[in-house]
Amino acid sequence: MGLFFCRTTLLARKSHFSFRKMTTASPLLLSPKQVNDLTTSSPASVKVLDATWFMPNSPRKANTEFLAKRIPGSQFLDLDEVASSHDLGLKHMMPDTTIFAQACEKLGISPTTHVIFYDSHGVFSAPRALFMFRCFGHQNSSIIDGGLPRWADEGLPLEADTPTQPQPAHYPVPGLNDEAIKSYDQIVSNSRSDPSKDGNTSLVLDARAHGRFTGTDPEPRPGLSSGHIPHSLSLPFNMFLQKHQTKEGGEYTTFLPPSEIRQALSNAVGPAELEKIMDGKRSVVTSCGSGMSAAVLWLGLQLLGVQRIGLYDESWTGYAMRPSSQIEKSL
């Protein structure tokens, strides 16, 4: 049975509050200039958050870099802190409703605040923050396409002084759209069916590098096997992105135009499956190493107007850590 028809309870995450969209949807992507205009004209109704996250094997520290250089007035959102604990010790898992509401209050966010995320890669971890807010019904949320590097490259102001502490806000405990978040049991159940033979089976799109998907390259997490979930398809997240050079010789990413995202999706799943996805006849679940870059695929699909999208929160780390998981290593 397809994931979008499964009623399996998410472990300790399903809210007793009904999910609802609390605000009118804002554009998914904003340019730096658009954000600068918003923060200038309506500073009280906008909250800009640095959602930068680095891979576990990186020496860079997101909060340290935030303190050294950031968009004026922004706050730091630690995706590993605003998260639920996990039996396997996995990081940045979807928070429960109370943790989310408390984090919003501490950051000065109310249900009507337009929350705008950025990261220091261009596009990498900000989509995960956007996914989280949208799952809790906070539709008035966006990311900066190109993030901090594009902001700086376009000559917009930066600050390095001590960040201003936000005034606490009131944020009622929201509902959670748990249909958008897929559990291990749901993924295993789905993997037993071949999508080419079962129209109710979801397509699982893996955002990791292709070598990790096939098992020819190692995982960045020591001791973790590479490979892939049975019947999943490889779609590295950077296939939805384009690279840019800054005036100072740096590099950042932005999303491709929708027509090129659509072509990248077609290349991964084939033209026939593309049409099923676009018509709502095939559900899709995105996955990656730990649930971070899977949100890049999620956002790219959102930009195409795809409706039936879920994200496997544990992703490959949670799947491969379990001895009972079936791991395939092949092209």
One Martini backbone bead per residue (centre of mass of N, CA, C, O) as a GRO file, in nm:
protein
  331
    1MET     BB    1   0.098   0.033   0.020
    2GLY     BB    2   0.091   0.351   0.012
    3LEU     BB    3   0.204   0.607   0.208
    4PHE     BB    4  -0.066   0.793   0.170
    5PHE     BB    5  -0.243   0.534   0.306
    6CYS     BB    6  -0.098   0.533   0.568
    7ARG     BB    7  -0.169   0.506   0.942
    8THR     BB    8   0.086   0.521   1.079
    9THR     BB    9   0.229   0.597   1.365
   10LEU     BB   10   0.422   0.833   1.483
   11LEU     BB   11   0.673   0.834   1.695
   12ALA     BB   12   0.579   1.062   1.926
   13ARG     BB   13   0.448   1.291   1.694
   14LYS     BB   14   0.153   1.289   1.712
   15SER     BB   15  -0.090   1.510   1.722
   16HIS     BB   16  -0.391   1.616   1.894
   17PHE     BB   17  -0.384   1.827   1.687
   18SER     BB   18  -0.513   1.969   1.427
   19PHE     BB   19  -0.440   2.034   1.112
   20ARG     BB   20  -0.343   2.367   0.997
   21LYS     BB   21  -0.354   2.652   0.811
   22MET     BB   22  -0.262   2.962   0.952
   23THR     BB   23  -0.159   3.084   0.675
   24THR     BB   24  -0.073   3.250   0.413
   25ALA     BB   25   0.099   3.193   0.139
   26SER     BB   26   0.417   3.230   0.053
   27PRO     BB   27   0.677   3.248  -0.116
   28LEU     BB   28   0.926   3.021  -0.143
   29LEU     BB   29   1.088   3.239  -0.307
   30LEU     BB   30   1.352   3.482  -0.250
   31SER     BB   31   1.516   3.757  -0.292
   32PRO     BB   32   1.725   3.970  -0.148
   33LYS     BB   33   1.571   4.227  -0.226
   34GLN     BB   34   1.294   4.143  -0.121
   35VAL     BB   35   1.386   4.113   0.173
   36ASN     BB   36   1.495   4.397   0.216
   37ASP     BB   37   1.224   4.535   0.164
   38LEU     BB   38   1.065   4.395   0.393
   39THR     BB   39   1.255   4.482   0.636
   40THR     BB   40   1.209   4.789   0.578
   41SER     BB   41   0.883   4.813   0.561
   42SER     BB   42   0.825   4.531   0.772
   43PRO     BB   43   0.987   4.449   1.047
   44ALA     BB   44   0.756   4.334   1.248
   45SER     BB   45   0.655   4.094   1.024
   46VAL     BB   46   0.962   3.996   1.015
   47LYS     BB   47   1.171   3.688   1.010
   48VAL     BB   48   1.516   3.619   1.014
   49LEU     BB   49   1.682   3.298   0.946
   50ASP     BB   50   1.957   3.107   1.030
   51ALA     BB   51   1.987   2.760   0.879
   52THR     BB   52   2.262   2.657   0.914
   53TRP     BB   53   2.430   2.349   0.801
   54PHE     BB   54   2.662   2.087   0.873
   55MET     BB   55   2.839   1.837   0.829
   56PRO     BB   56   2.989   1.621   1.052
   57ASN     BB   57   3.281   1.646   0.879
   58SER     BB   58   3.284   1.945   0.946
   59PRO     BB   59   3.462   2.230   1.081
   60ARG     BB   60   3.220   2.396   1.071
   61LYS     BB   61   3.031   2.664   1.243
   62ALA     BB   62   2.733   2.808   1.231
   63ASN     BB   63   2.717   2.998   1.484
   64THR     BB   64   2.991   3.133   1.446
   65GLU     BB   65   2.928   3.255   1.164
   66PHE     BB   66   2.684   3.418   1.252
   67LEU     BB   67   2.840   3.610   1.450
   68ALA     BB   68   3.035   3.723   1.215
   69LYS     BB   69   2.792   3.688   0.983
   70ARG     BB   70   2.491   3.873   0.882
   71ILE     BB   71   2.177   3.950   0.867
   72PRO     BB   72   2.009   4.199   0.966
   73GLY     BB   73   1.824   4.083   1.249
   74SER     BB   74   1.901   3.804   1.274
   75GLN     BB   75   1.859   3.460   1.355
   76PHE     BB   76   1.928   3.148   1.507
   77LEU     BB   77   1.866   2.818   1.370
   78ASP     BB   78   1.879   2.513   1.537
   79LEU     BB   79   1.814   2.204   1.398
   80ASP     BB   80   1.929   2.025   1.642
   81GLU     BB   81   1.749   2.163   1.872
   82VAL     BB   82   1.483   2.180   1.695
   83ALA     BB   83   1.407   1.872   1.822
   84SER     BB   84   1.375   1.539   1.839
   85SER     BB   85   1.425   1.268   1.988
   86HIS     BB   86   1.618   0.955   1.936
   87ASP     BB   87   1.693   0.625   1.969
   88LEU     BB   88   1.951   0.664   1.750
   89GLY     BB   89   2.056   0.973   1.767
   90LEU     BB   90   1.918   1.157   1.578
   91LYS     BB   91   1.914   1.442   1.398
   92HIS     BB   92   1.686   1.679   1.309
   93MET     BB   93   1.415   1.604   1.402
   94MET     BB   94   1.102   1.639   1.419
   95PRO     BB   95   0.932   1.824   1.609
   96ASP     BB   96   0.726   1.884   1.834
   97THR     BB   97   0.479   2.105   1.904
   98THR     BB   98   0.610   2.229   2.158
   99ILE     BB   99   0.895   2.283   2.060
  100PHE     BB  100   0.813   2.466   1.831
  101ALA     BB  101   0.658   2.684   1.987
  102GLN     BB  102   0.893   2.763   2.179
  103ALA     BB  103   1.089   2.853   1.957
  104CYS     BB  104   0.918   3.077   1.842
  105GLU     BB  105   0.893   3.248   2.097
  106LYS     BB  106   1.203   3.295   2.135
  107LEU     BB  107   1.223   3.428   1.828
  108GLY     BB  108   0.957   3.613   1.783
  109ILE     BB  109   0.718   3.422   1.681
  110SER     BB  110   0.423   3.431   1.512
  111PRO     BB  111   0.163   3.316   1.314
  112THR     BB  112   0.203   3.598   1.123
  113THR     BB  113   0.485   3.562   1.057
  114HIS     BB  114   0.740   3.625   0.831
  115VAL     BB  115   0.944   3.357   0.750
  116ILE     BB  116   1.303   3.372   0.675
  117PHE     BB  117   1.540   3.173   0.511
  118TYR     BB  118   1.894   3.089   0.548
  119ASP     BB  119   2.220   3.016   0.403
  120SER     BB  120   2.580   2.968   0.335
  121HIS     BB  121   2.540   2.806   0.049
  122GLY     BB  122   2.232   2.903  -0.059
  123VAL     BB  123   2.134   2.579  -0.100
  124PHE     BB  124   2.039   2.339   0.177
  125SER     BB  125   1.901   2.397   0.486
  126ALA     BB  126   1.659   2.591   0.452
  127PRO     BB  127   1.441   2.386   0.347
  128ARG     BB  128   1.409   2.240   0.620
  129ALA     BB  129   1.285   2.478   0.770
  130LEU     BB  130   1.046   2.512   0.580
  131PHE     BB  131   0.927   2.233   0.617
  132MET     BB  132   0.867   2.258   0.914
  133PHE     BB  133   0.673   2.501   0.904
  134ARG     BB  134   0.469   2.378   0.700
  135CYS     BB  135   0.393   2.129   0.882
  136PHE     BB  136   0.274   2.358   1.101
  137GLY     BB  137   0.113   2.577   0.905
  138HIS     BB  138   0.347   2.790   0.821
  139GLN     BB  139   0.300   2.962   0.525
  140ASN     BB  140   0.460   3.224   0.619
  141SER     BB  141   0.715   3.118   0.418
  142SER     BB  142   1.075   3.133   0.331
  143ILE     BB  143   1.347   3.164   0.102
  144ILE     BB  144   1.671   3.243   0.012
  145ASP     BB  145   1.786   3.259  -0.304
  146GLY     BB  146   2.134   3.210  -0.219
  147GLY     BB  147   2.157   3.346   0.036
  148LEU     BB  148   2.426   3.493   0.181
  149PRO     BB  149   2.611   3.512  -0.071
  150ARG     BB  150   2.411   3.673  -0.246
  151TRP     BB  151   2.363   3.906  -0.060
  152ALA     BB  152   2.660   4.002  -0.059
  153ASP     BB  153   2.701   4.018  -0.376
  154GLU     BB  154   2.462   4.251  -0.386
  155GLY     BB  155   2.542   4.465  -0.147
  156LEU     BB  156   2.422   4.397   0.115
  157PRO     BB  157   2.384   4.418   0.435
  158LEU     BB  158   2.588   4.365   0.727
  159GLU     BB  159   2.655   4.191   1.041
  160ALA     BB  160   2.875   4.164   1.367
  161ASP     BB  161   2.735   4.212   1.603
  162THR     BB  162   2.552   4.168   1.856
  163PRO     BB  163   2.275   4.018   1.877
  164THR     BB  164   1.951   4.077   1.891
  165GLN     BB  165   1.710   4.027   2.114
  166PRO     BB  166   1.416   3.895   2.111
  167GLN     BB  167   1.087   3.925   2.147
  168PRO     BB  168   0.867   3.756   2.288
  169ALA     BB  169   0.616   3.531   2.185
  170HIS     BB  170   0.306   3.402   2.072
  171TYR     BB  171   0.258   3.032   2.032
  172PRO     BB  172   0.051   2.816   1.951
  173VAL     BB  173  -0.013   2.499   1.947
  174PRO     BB  174   0.013   2.309   1.680
  175GLY     BB  175  -0.027   2.132   1.410
  176LEU     BB  176   0.052   1.823   1.227
  177ASN     BB  177   0.163   1.710   0.909
  178ASP     BB  178   0.217   1.373   0.916
  179GLU     BB  179   0.190   1.299   0.605
  180ALA     BB  180   0.485   1.437   0.538
  181ILE     BB  181   0.594   1.209   0.742
  182LYS     BB  182   0.815   0.939   0.735
  183SER     BB  183   0.860   0.621   0.837
  184TYR     BB  184   1.019   0.330   0.861
  185ASP     BB  185   0.775   0.141   0.827
  186GLN     BB  186   0.672   0.274   0.569
  187ILE     BB  187   0.924   0.227   0.397
  188VAL     BB  188   0.935  -0.078   0.414
  189SER     BB  189   0.656  -0.134   0.300
  190ASN     BB  190   0.707   0.013   0.028
  191SER     BB  191   0.968  -0.163  -0.063
  192ARG     BB  192   0.791  -0.431  -0.137
  193SER     BB  193   0.712  -0.255  -0.383
  194ASP     BB  194   0.665  -0.205  -0.726
  195PRO     BB  195   0.592   0.077  -0.897
  196SER     BB  196   0.557  -0.063  -1.187
  197LYS     BB  197   0.311  -0.259  -1.043
  198ASP     BB  198   0.220  -0.019  -0.827
  199GLY     BB  199   0.027   0.268  -0.798
  200ASN     BB  200   0.048   0.294  -0.462
  201THR     BB  201   0.341   0.333  -0.482
  202SER     BB  202   0.603   0.505  -0.379
  203LEU     BB  203   0.841   0.729  -0.469
  204VAL     BB  204   1.184   0.712  -0.393
  205LEU     BB  205   1.398   0.994  -0.345
  206ASP     BB  206   1.752   1.022  -0.363
  207ALA     BB  207   1.980   1.293  -0.265
  208ARG     BB  208   2.227   1.157  -0.289
  209ALA     BB  209   2.497   1.063  -0.408
  210HIS     BB  210   2.537   0.820  -0.641
  211GLY     BB  211   2.765   0.654  -0.496
  212ARG     BB  212   2.600   0.607  -0.237
  213PHE     BB  213   2.361   0.464  -0.370
  214THR     BB  214   2.534   0.220  -0.505
  215GLY     BB  215   2.803   0.171  -0.299
  216THR     BB  216   3.089   0.297  -0.405
  217ASP     BB  217   3.055   0.505  -0.178
  218PRO     BB  218   3.094   0.649   0.110
  219GLU     BB  219   2.996   0.749   0.403
  220PRO     BB  220   3.036   1.020   0.627
  221ARG     BB  221   2.950   0.806   0.834
  222PRO     BB  222   3.090   0.607   1.038
  223GLY     BB  223   2.996   0.266   0.967
  224LEU     BB  224   2.813   0.333   0.723
  225SER     BB  225   2.633   0.212   0.486
  226SER     BB  226   2.592   0.197   0.166
  227GLY     BB  227   2.321   0.262  -0.059
  228HIS     BB  228   1.973   0.131  -0.093
  229ILE     BB  229   1.648   0.135  -0.127
  230PRO     BB  230   1.420  -0.046  -0.244
  231HIS     BB  231   1.305   0.114  -0.542
  232SER     BB  232   1.477   0.343  -0.547
  233LEU     BB  233   1.586   0.674  -0.655
  234SER     BB  234   1.818   0.875  -0.815
  235LEU     BB  235   1.841   1.237  -0.687
  236PRO     BB  236   2.043   1.464  -0.668
  237PHE     BB  237   2.003   1.775  -0.533
  238ASN     BB  238   2.192   1.932  -0.747
  239MET     BB  239   1.986   1.895  -0.993
  240PHE     BB  240   1.812   2.162  -0.879
  241LEU     BB  241   2.082   2.326  -0.922
  242GLN     BB  242   2.282   2.629  -0.936
  243LYS     BB  243   2.583   2.786  -1.005
  244HIS     BB  244   2.776   3.058  -0.854
  245GLN     BB  245   2.975   3.347  -0.885
  246THR     BB  246   3.149   3.560  -0.714
  247LYS     BB  247   3.336   3.847  -0.704
  248GLU     BB  248   3.543   3.684  -0.491
  249GLY     BB  249   3.527   3.359  -0.586
  250GLY     BB  250   3.287   3.231  -0.496
  251GLU     BB  251   3.006   3.010  -0.397
  252TYR     BB  252   2.667   2.934  -0.511
  253THR     BB  253   2.317   2.850  -0.477
  254THR     BB  254   2.032   2.783  -0.687
  255PHE     BB  255   1.752   2.746  -0.836
  256LEU     BB  256   1.612   2.628  -1.088
  257PRO     BB  257   1.412   2.637  -1.321
  258PRO     BB  258   1.125   2.463  -1.350
  259SER     BB  259   1.192   2.331  -1.628
  260GLU     BB  260   1.464   2.200  -1.517
  261ILE     BB  261   1.347   2.043  -1.286
  262ARG     BB  262   1.160   1.870  -1.456
  263GLN     BB  263   1.388   1.736  -1.621
  264ALA     BB  264   1.536   1.606  -1.380
  265LEU     BB  265   1.298   1.433  -1.298
  266SER     BB  266   1.265   1.281  -1.565
  267ASN     BB  267   1.551   1.154  -1.567
  268ALA     BB  268   1.491   0.982  -1.302
  269VAL     BB  269   1.176   0.856  -1.372
  270GLY     BB  270   1.049   0.939  -1.626
  271PRO     BB  271   0.792   1.048  -1.823
  272ALA     BB  272   0.557   0.878  -1.706
  273GLU     BB  273   0.605   0.944  -1.402
  274LEU     BB  274   0.592   1.244  -1.424
  275GLU     BB  275   0.291   1.260  -1.499
  276LYS     BB  276   0.187   1.124  -1.243
  277ILE     BB  277   0.297   1.333  -1.046
  278MET     BB  278   0.161   1.588  -1.174
  279ASP     BB  279  -0.140   1.441  -1.152
  280GLY     BB  280  -0.150   1.274  -0.864
  281LYS     BB  281  -0.090   0.943  -0.920
  282ARG     BB  282   0.193   0.991  -0.766
  283SER     BB  283   0.380   0.941  -0.500
  284VAL     BB  284   0.632   1.111  -0.294
  285VAL     BB  285   0.963   1.044  -0.149
  286THR     BB  286   1.210   1.192   0.038
  287SER     BB  287   1.570   1.143   0.058
  288CYS     BB  288   1.882   1.088   0.249
  289GLY     BB  289   2.098   1.095   0.507
  290SER     BB  290   1.913   1.301   0.743
  291GLY     BB  291   1.682   1.514   0.615
  292MET     BB  292   1.800   1.763   0.454
  293SER     BB  293   1.827   1.741   0.127
  294ALA     BB  294   1.537   1.637   0.089
  295ALA     BB  295   1.421   1.936   0.100
  296VAL     BB  296   1.516   2.019  -0.178
  297LEU     BB  297   1.330   1.831  -0.330
  298TRP     BB  298   1.070   1.922  -0.202
  299LEU     BB  299   1.089   2.217  -0.307
  300GLY     BB  300   1.112   2.157  -0.607
  301LEU     BB  301   0.830   2.018  -0.619
  302GLN     BB  302   0.674   2.262  -0.523
  303LEU     BB  303   0.752   2.443  -0.770
  304LEU     BB  304   0.581   2.237  -0.962
  305GLY     BB  305   0.307   2.148  -0.790
  306VAL     BB  306   0.340   1.916  -0.613
  307GLN     BB  307   0.135   1.735  -0.374
  308ARG     BB  308   0.256   1.428  -0.324
  309ILE     BB  309   0.461   1.481  -0.045
  310GLY     BB  310   0.731   1.331   0.123
  311LEU     BB  311   0.945   1.270   0.422
  312TYR     BB  312   1.224   1.098   0.534
  313ASP     BB  313   1.348   1.173   0.828
  314GLU     BB  314   1.586   0.965   0.876
  315SER     BB  315   1.676   0.822   0.645
  316TRP     BB  316   1.962   0.655   0.584
  317THR     BB  317   2.068   0.640   0.870
  318GLY     BB  318   1.821   0.495   0.997
  319TYR     BB  319   1.811   0.258   0.798
  320ALA     BB  320   2.121   0.148   0.812
  321MET     BB  321   2.132   0.100   1.132
  322ARG     BB  322   1.945  -0.135   1.074
  323PRO     BB  323   1.985  -0.475   1.049
  324SER     BB  324   1.697  -0.534   0.894
  325SER     BB  325   1.781  -0.386   0.653
  326GLN     BB  326   1.755  -0.351   0.311
  327ILE     BB  327   2.048  -0.346   0.102
  328GLU     BB  328   2.137  -0.188  -0.193
  329LYS     BB  329   2.399  -0.258  -0.459
  330SER     BB  330   2.356  -0.055  -0.742
  331LEU     BB  331   2.254   0.084  -1.051
   0.00000   0.00000   0.00000
